Coordinates of C-alpha atoms and ligand atoms in Angstrom, one line a residue:
M1 CA -7.0 18.2 -4.2
D2 CA -5.8 15.4 -6.5
S3 CA -2.3 13.9 -6.1
I4 CA 0.4 15.2 -8.4
W5 CA 0.2 11.8 -10.2
K6 CA -3.5 12.1 -10.9
Q7 CA -3.0 15.6 -12.2
T8 CA -0.3 14.6 -14.7
A9 CA -1.3 11.2 -16.2
E10 CA -4.2 10.0 -18.4
L11 CA -5.2 6.4 -17.8
P12 CA -6.9 4.4 -20.6
R13 CA -10.6 3.8 -20.2
F14 CA -12.2 0.3 -20.3
A15 CA -15.9 -0.5 -20.9
P16 CA -17.9 -2.3 -18.2
L17 CA -18.7 -6.0 -18.4
E18 CA -21.8 -6.7 -20.5
G19 CA -23.6 -9.8 -19.2
D20 CA -22.2 -13.0 -17.7
L21 CA -18.7 -14.2 -18.2
K22 CA -16.7 -17.5 -17.7
T23 CA -13.0 -17.3 -17.3
D24 CA -10.2 -19.2 -15.6
V25 CA -9.0 -16.4 -13.3
L26 CA -11.0 -13.4 -12.1
V27 CA -9.0 -10.5 -10.6
I28 CA -11.1 -8.1 -8.5
G29 CA -9.6 -4.6 -8.1
G30 CA -7.7 -2.4 -10.5
G31 CA -5.0 -1.0 -8.2
M32 CA -1.4 -1.8 -8.7
A33 CA -1.6 -5.3 -7.3
G34 CA -4.6 -6.3 -9.3
L35 CA -3.2 -4.7 -12.5
L36 CA 0.2 -6.4 -12.2
C37 CA -1.5 -9.7 -11.5
A38 CA -3.5 -9.3 -14.7
Y39 CA -0.3 -8.3 -16.5
W40 CA 1.6 -11.5 -15.4
L41 CA -1.4 -13.7 -16.2
D42 CA -1.7 -12.1 -19.6
R43 CA 2.0 -12.7 -20.2
A44 CA 1.6 -16.3 -19.2
G45 CA -1.2 -16.9 -21.6
V46 CA -3.8 -17.6 -18.9
D47 CA -7.5 -16.8 -19.5
Y48 CA -8.3 -14.0 -17.1
A49 CA -10.4 -10.9 -16.6
L50 CA -10.0 -8.0 -14.2
V51 CA -13.0 -6.1 -12.8
E52 CA -12.8 -2.7 -11.2
A53 CA -15.8 -1.1 -9.5
R54 CA -14.8 2.5 -10.5
R55 CA -11.7 3.6 -12.5
L56 CA -8.3 2.0 -12.7
C57 CA -5.8 3.1 -10.0
G58 CA -8.3 5.5 -8.4
G59 CA -7.4 4.5 -4.8
V60 CA -4.2 4.0 -3.0
T61 CA -2.1 3.6 -6.2
G62 CA -3.0 7.2 -7.2
N63 CA -2.0 8.6 -3.8
T64 CA 1.3 6.7 -3.1
T65 CA 4.7 8.5 -2.9
A66 CA 5.8 5.9 -5.4
K67 CA 9.1 4.7 -4.0
L68 CA 10.5 1.5 -5.5
T69 CA 12.7 0.0 -2.8
F70 CA 13.2 -3.1 -0.8
Q71 CA 14.2 -0.9 2.2
H72 CA 10.9 -1.0 4.1
G73 CA 11.7 1.0 7.2
L74 CA 14.0 -0.8 9.6
I75 CA 12.3 -4.1 8.9
Y76 CA 15.1 -6.5 8.6
A77 CA 16.2 -6.5 12.2
R78 CA 12.6 -7.2 13.1
L79 CA 12.2 -9.9 10.6
L80 CA 15.3 -11.7 11.7
R81 CA 14.1 -11.5 15.3
E82 CA 10.5 -12.7 14.6
F83 CA 10.8 -14.8 11.5
G84 CA 14.4 -16.1 11.5
L85 CA 17.1 -15.9 8.9
G86 CA 15.4 -17.9 6.1
R87 CA 12.2 -15.9 6.0
A88 CA 13.9 -12.6 6.4
R89 CA 16.1 -13.4 3.4
L90 CA 13.0 -14.5 1.4
Y91 CA 11.4 -11.1 2.2
L92 CA 14.4 -9.3 1.0
E93 CA 14.7 -11.4 -2.1
A94 CA 11.0 -11.1 -3.0
N95 CA 11.1 -7.3 -2.8
R96 CA 14.5 -7.1 -4.4
A97 CA 13.2 -9.1 -7.4
A98 CA 10.2 -6.8 -7.5
L99 CA 12.5 -3.7 -7.9
G100 CA 14.3 -5.6 -10.7
Q101 CA 11.0 -6.3 -12.4
Y102 CA 9.9 -2.6 -12.2
R103 CA 13.3 -1.7 -13.6
E104 CA 12.7 -3.9 -16.6
L105 CA 9.1 -2.8 -17.3
C106 CA 9.8 0.8 -16.8
R107 CA 12.3 0.8 -19.6
E108 CA 9.5 1.0 -22.1
A109 CA 6.8 2.6 -20.0
G110 CA 7.8 6.3 -20.1
C111 CA 7.0 6.7 -16.4
D112 CA 9.8 9.0 -15.1
F113 CA 11.7 6.1 -13.6
Q114 CA 14.8 7.4 -11.8
E115 CA 17.4 5.4 -9.9
R116 CA 17.9 6.9 -6.4
D117 CA 19.4 5.9 -3.1
A118 CA 17.0 5.1 -0.3
Y119 CA 17.6 6.1 3.3
V120 CA 15.9 5.3 6.6
Y121 CA 16.9 7.9 9.1
A122 CA 16.7 8.1 12.9
L123 CA 16.3 11.5 14.5
T124 CA 18.1 10.6 17.8
D125 CA 18.7 6.9 18.2
R126 CA 21.7 5.7 16.3
R127 CA 21.5 2.2 17.9
K128 CA 18.5 1.2 15.9
L129 CA 20.4 2.0 12.7
D130 CA 23.3 -0.1 13.9
R131 CA 21.0 -3.1 14.7
E132 CA 19.5 -2.8 11.2
L133 CA 23.0 -2.7 9.6
E134 CA 24.0 -5.8 11.5
A135 CA 20.8 -7.6 10.4
L136 CA 21.5 -6.7 6.8
E137 CA 25.1 -7.9 7.2
R138 CA 23.7 -11.3 8.3
L139 CA 21.4 -11.3 5.3
G140 CA 24.3 -10.7 3.0
F141 CA 23.1 -7.3 1.7
P142 CA 25.7 -4.5 1.9
A143 CA 23.8 -1.5 3.3
E144 CA 25.8 1.5 4.5
F145 CA 25.6 4.0 7.4
S146 CA 25.1 7.5 6.0
R147 CA 24.8 11.1 7.2
T148 CA 21.8 13.0 5.9
P149 CA 23.1 16.4 4.7
A150 CA 20.2 16.9 2.3
L151 CA 17.6 16.8 5.0
P152 CA 16.6 20.2 6.6
M153 CA 16.9 19.0 10.2
P154 CA 19.6 17.2 12.2
T155 CA 19.4 13.4 12.4
A156 CA 21.5 10.6 14.0
G157 CA 22.2 9.3 10.5
A158 CA 20.6 6.8 8.2
V159 CA 20.8 3.3 6.8
K160 CA 21.4 3.7 3.0
F161 CA 20.4 1.3 0.2
T162 CA 22.0 2.3 -3.1
K163 CA 20.4 1.9 -6.5
Q164 CA 16.7 1.9 -5.5
A165 CA 14.3 3.9 -7.6
Q166 CA 11.3 6.2 -7.8
F167 CA 8.7 6.7 -10.6
H168 CA 5.3 8.0 -11.7
P169 CA 2.9 5.3 -10.7
L170 CA 0.0 6.2 -13.0
K171 CA 2.2 6.7 -16.1
F172 CA 3.5 3.2 -15.4
A173 CA 0.0 1.8 -14.8
A174 CA -1.3 3.4 -18.0
A175 CA 1.5 1.8 -20.0
I176 CA 1.1 -1.8 -18.6
A177 CA -2.7 -1.7 -18.7
K178 CA -2.8 -1.4 -22.5
G179 CA -4.3 -4.5 -24.1
L180 CA -5.3 -6.2 -20.8
R181 CA -8.8 -7.6 -20.4
I182 CA -10.2 -5.1 -18.0
F183 CA -13.7 -4.1 -17.2
E184 CA -14.2 -0.8 -15.3
G185 CA -17.4 0.3 -13.6
T186 CA -18.0 -3.4 -12.7
K187 CA -18.6 -3.7 -9.0
V188 CA -18.7 -7.1 -7.2
L189 CA -21.8 -7.3 -5.1
E190 CA -21.5 -10.9 -3.9
L191 CA -18.4 -13.1 -3.7
A192 CA -17.9 -16.8 -3.1
P193 CA -15.2 -19.3 -4.3
G194 CA -15.7 -19.8 -8.0
R195 CA -18.4 -17.0 -8.5
A196 CA -18.7 -13.3 -8.3
V197 CA -22.0 -11.5 -8.9
T198 CA -21.4 -8.0 -10.2
N199 CA -23.7 -5.1 -11.1
R200 CA -23.1 -6.0 -14.8
G201 CA -23.4 -9.8 -14.7
T202 CA -22.1 -12.9 -13.0
V203 CA -18.5 -14.1 -13.4
T204 CA -17.7 -17.7 -13.0
A205 CA -14.0 -18.5 -12.5
E206 CA -12.0 -21.4 -11.2
N207 CA -9.7 -19.0 -9.3
I208 CA -10.5 -15.6 -8.0
V209 CA -8.0 -13.0 -6.7
A210 CA -9.3 -10.3 -4.3
A211 CA -7.0 -7.3 -4.8
T212 CA -9.5 -4.8 -3.4
H213 CA -7.2 -3.0 -0.9
F214 CA -9.2 -4.3 2.2
P215 CA -10.6 -7.8 1.5
L216 CA -14.3 -7.9 0.7
L217 CA -15.5 -11.0 2.5
N218 CA -16.0 -10.8 6.3
K219 CA -16.9 -14.4 7.0
H220 CA -13.5 -15.9 6.0
G221 CA -10.0 -15.0 7.0
A222 CA -10.8 -12.6 9.9
Y223 CA -9.2 -9.7 8.1
F224 CA -11.3 -7.3 10.2
L225 CA -9.1 -8.4 13.1
K226 CA -5.9 -9.0 11.2
L227 CA -5.7 -5.6 9.6
Y228 CA -6.2 -1.9 10.5
Q229 CA -6.0 1.1 8.2
A230 CA -3.8 4.2 8.5
R231 CA -3.9 7.6 6.9
S232 CA -0.8 9.5 5.8
Y233 CA -0.5 12.9 4.2
V234 CA 1.6 14.5 1.4
L235 CA 2.4 18.0 0.4
A236 CA 4.1 18.8 -2.9
L237 CA 6.3 21.8 -2.1
E238 CA 7.8 24.1 -4.7
N239 CA 10.7 26.4 -4.4
V240 CA 12.6 24.0 -2.1
P241 CA 16.1 22.5 -2.7
E242 CA 16.2 18.9 -3.9
V243 CA 16.9 16.1 -1.5
G244 CA 18.3 13.8 -4.2
G245 CA 17.2 10.5 -2.6
M246 CA 14.2 8.9 -0.9
Y247 CA 14.1 9.4 2.9
V248 CA 11.8 8.0 5.5
D249 CA 11.9 8.3 9.3
E250 CA 12.3 5.0 11.2
G251 CA 9.5 6.1 13.5
E252 CA 6.0 5.3 12.6
K253 CA 4.9 9.0 12.8
G254 CA 7.9 10.5 11.1
L255 CA 8.4 12.3 7.8
S256 CA 9.3 11.1 4.3
F257 CA 11.0 13.1 1.5
R258 CA 11.5 12.5 -2.2
D259 CA 11.7 14.8 -5.3
Y260 CA 9.5 14.9 -8.4
K261 CA 10.3 17.3 -11.2
G262 CA 11.1 20.4 -9.1
F263 CA 8.7 19.5 -6.3
L264 CA 9.6 18.1 -2.9
L265 CA 7.0 15.4 -1.8
L266 CA 6.9 15.7 2.0
G267 CA 5.0 12.9 3.6
G268 CA 3.9 12.3 7.2
G269 CA 1.2 13.4 9.7
G270 CA 0.0 9.8 9.9
H271 CA -2.5 8.2 12.2
R272 CA -4.8 5.2 12.5
T273 CA -7.9 6.0 10.3
G274 CA -10.7 7.4 12.5
K275 CA -8.3 8.7 15.1
K276 CA -6.7 12.1 15.5
G277 CA -3.4 12.9 14.0
G278 CA -1.1 15.6 12.7
G279 CA -2.3 15.5 9.1
W280 CA -1.4 18.3 6.6
R281 CA -1.2 20.8 9.5
E282 CA 1.9 19.0 10.9
L283 CA 3.5 19.0 7.4
E284 CA 2.7 22.7 6.9
D285 CA 4.2 23.6 10.3
F286 CA 7.3 21.6 9.4
A287 CA 7.5 23.3 6.0
K288 CA 7.1 26.8 7.6
R289 CA 10.0 26.1 10.0
R290 CA 12.4 24.4 7.7
Y291 CA 11.5 25.7 4.2
P292 CA 10.1 29.2 4.9
Q293 CA 10.3 30.1 1.2
A294 CA 8.3 27.1 0.0
G295 CA 4.9 27.2 -1.7
I296 CA 2.4 24.3 -1.6
A297 CA 1.6 23.1 -5.1
A298 CA -0.6 20.1 -4.2
R299 CA -1.8 18.1 -1.2
W300 CA -3.3 14.7 -0.9
A301 CA -3.6 11.7 1.5
A302 CA -3.2 8.0 1.3
Q303 CA -4.8 5.1 3.1
D304 CA -2.8 1.9 3.9
C305 CA -3.7 -1.5 5.3
M306 CA -1.4 -2.6 8.1
T307 CA -0.9 -6.2 9.1
L308 CA -0.2 -7.6 12.5
D309 CA 3.4 -8.7 11.9
G310 CA 4.6 -6.2 9.2
V311 CA 4.4 -8.7 6.3
P312 CA 1.6 -8.5 3.7
Y313 CA -1.1 -11.2 3.4
V314 CA -0.8 -12.8 0.0
G315 CA -2.1 -16.2 -0.9
R316 CA -5.2 -18.4 -0.1
Y317 CA -7.9 -16.1 1.3
S318 CA -8.4 -18.6 4.1
R319 CA -7.7 -22.3 4.7
G320 CA -11.3 -23.2 3.8
T321 CA -11.7 -21.2 0.6
K322 CA -10.3 -23.2 -2.3
G323 CA -9.7 -21.1 -5.4
L324 CA -10.0 -17.8 -3.6
Y325 CA -6.9 -15.7 -3.1
V326 CA -6.1 -12.3 -1.6
A327 CA -3.4 -9.6 -1.7
T328 CA -3.6 -7.0 1.1
G329 CA -1.7 -5.4 4.0
F330 CA 1.2 -3.7 2.2
N331 CA 2.1 -1.7 5.3
K332 CA 2.8 1.5 3.3
W333 CA 5.2 -0.3 0.9
G334 CA 2.7 -1.0 -1.8
M335 CA 4.8 -0.7 -4.9
T336 CA 7.3 -3.5 -4.4
S337 CA 4.8 -5.4 -2.3
S338 CA 2.2 -5.3 -5.2
M339 CA 4.8 -6.6 -7.6
A340 CA 5.8 -9.5 -5.3
A341 CA 2.2 -10.3 -4.6
A342 CA 1.3 -10.3 -8.3
R343 CA 4.1 -12.7 -9.1
L344 CA 3.2 -15.0 -6.3
L345 CA -0.5 -15.0 -7.1
A346 CA 0.1 -15.5 -10.8
D347 CA 2.1 -18.7 -9.8
L348 CA -0.5 -19.9 -7.3
V349 CA -3.4 -19.7 -9.6
Q350 CA -1.5 -21.7 -12.2
G351 CA -0.6 -24.3 -9.6
K352 CA 3.1 -23.5 -9.6
E353 CA 5.3 -23.6 -6.6
N354 CA 6.6 -20.3 -5.3
P355 CA 9.3 -20.0 -2.6
W356 CA 7.6 -16.9 -1.1
A357 CA 4.2 -18.7 -0.5
E358 CA 4.7 -19.6 3.1
L359 CA 6.2 -16.3 4.2
F360 CA 3.2 -14.3 2.8
S361 CA 0.5 -16.9 3.6
P362 CA -2.5 -15.1 5.2
S363 CA -3.0 -18.2 7.3
R364 CA 0.3 -18.0 9.1
R365 CA 0.5 -17.5 12.8
V366 CA 0.0 -13.8 13.5
L367 CA -0.5 -13.5 17.3
R368 CA 0.9 -10.0 18.0
P369 CA -0.1 -7.3 20.5
Q370 CA -1.6 -5.4 17.6
L371 CA -4.4 -8.1 17.4
A372 CA -5.6 -7.0 20.9
A373 CA -5.4 -3.3 19.9
N374 CA -7.5 -4.0 16.8
A375 CA -10.1 -6.0 18.8
W376 CA -10.2 -3.2 21.4
E377 CA -10.8 -0.5 18.7
S378 CA -13.6 -2.6 17.3
T379 CA -15.2 -3.1 20.6
M380 CA -15.0 0.6 21.5
G381 CA -16.4 1.5 18.1
L382 CA -19.3 -0.8 18.5
L383 CA -20.1 0.4 22.0
T384 CA -19.8 4.1 21.3
P385 CA -23.5 5.2 21.1
T386 CA -23.1 8.1 18.6
V387 CA -24.4 8.3 15.0
P388 CA -23.7 8.1 12.1
R389 CA -22.8 4.4 12.1
C390 CA -20.6 2.5 9.6
P391 CA -22.4 0.1 7.3
H392 CA -19.5 -2.3 7.3
M393 CA -20.0 -3.8 10.8
G394 CA -21.8 -1.0 12.6
C395 CA -19.1 1.0 14.4
A396 CA -19.5 4.7 15.3
L397 CA -18.0 7.0 12.6
K398 CA -15.8 10.0 13.6
Y399 CA -15.7 13.3 11.7
N400 CA -12.3 14.1 10.2
P401 CA -12.2 17.9 10.1
Q402 CA -9.1 18.1 8.0
E403 CA -10.5 16.0 5.2
H404 CA -14.2 16.7 5.8
S405 CA -15.0 13.0 5.9
W406 CA -16.6 10.5 8.2
D407 CA -14.0 7.9 9.1
C408 CA -14.4 4.5 10.9
P409 CA -11.7 3.7 13.6
C410 CA -12.6 0.0 13.5
H411 CA -11.4 -1.0 10.1
G412 CA -11.0 2.2 8.2
S413 CA -14.0 2.8 5.9
R414 CA -14.4 6.4 5.0
F415 CA -17.3 8.5 3.7
G416 CA -17.6 12.0 2.2
E417 CA -19.8 14.6 3.8
D418 CA -22.6 13.6 1.4
G419 CA -22.2 9.9 2.4
E420 CA -20.3 8.8 -0.7
L421 CA -18.1 5.8 -0.1
L422 CA -14.4 6.9 -0.2
D423 CA -12.5 3.9 1.2
N424 CA -13.5 0.2 1.9
P425 CA -14.1 -2.3 3.5
A426 CA -17.7 -0.9 3.5
T427 CA -19.1 -1.6 0.0
D428 CA -21.7 1.1 -0.2
G429 CA -22.1 4.8 0.7
K430 CA -23.8 5.8 3.9
R431 CA -26.9 8.0 4.5
L432 CA -25.5 10.6 6.9
Ligands
LIG501 FE1 -15.7 -2.0 9.8 FE2 -16.5 0.5 9.9 S1 -15.0 -0.3 8.7 S2 -17.2 -1.2 11.0

């Protein structure tokens, strides 16, 4: 089933590229990050073009829960510990600025923008919340401890950020895409610095931005080791009381809550792509227990790229690829991260300094235990002798009975039962 966003918005259509093209900046990928990048380049008067293999915002952006907040779980205590005060503050500032930019743009966009408070709750461990509040105090941002009376289960409380927001991501995308130089149905088949061969012609560009969710090129940047993908699930419930704010569990496998026009969007059931997890069944069980009168109006799932240290990779694709840039690894916080990434990349391709460049640099040191976990999954996937195999790097695919798809535990490519490509990094469908 389509997400509630896809059911209630009409995106403008753009013709495919016809023949070769020369431009200063090529943006590959028409999700929120690519679109915003094109938007800021357009505003800056830069010569650019955006190519999208299928339709605008057909991937993650159409399946998000669309929370606009710089409260990304309990991230600030972790950032302080691992990155130090300066970088933790930069992360907060980059995402706070992103929320401000959405607020501005949403004024004219007609995208159901609503100011709401955001909460990260803990089911049992109040100490984690206290540590986050202390970290935020050190960063000079006044968060509050809060009870969570609107939630249908007991919690140990929550960290509350006031004046955050929620919106309709596709109504927003439809508004800002107007007048941009976009080519849909234009798929990149080969990519190298300065040149992209598409199914409709070759694009030559001094700078290229890969905003393709999972990066396309395997031979640079080692993204197949530095990223993994995770699935999470959403139910739109009707006949349920409003929660009034945006709530997420501090635990990786917990639930999230937000309202949209009489529906409660209940998220959760997450797992690494290609592995077993709760899925919609977990959400249905929760709804039956806590909202026995509820009906399910829609269900959908999202796919997210997760980095090793919890901070997105935005900047030069790799040290050795001049003029090639990337934005990926938004760790389930794709809305503000897309905006921050777009602002940063728009500066970088124009040769401007940006204070966030080092924090988000994909070439930063990312030695974390997750690197070994990713390498282990890839090795196991390659050694598992079953068919079908994934065309990306050859791992064994696993059948996902809830979504009727074939999913790859190595880097998260997904295929329909008919072999149609659903999610990258694979670039083509699979004969199953
Ligand atoms: Fe890389 Fe399947 S996604 S091998």
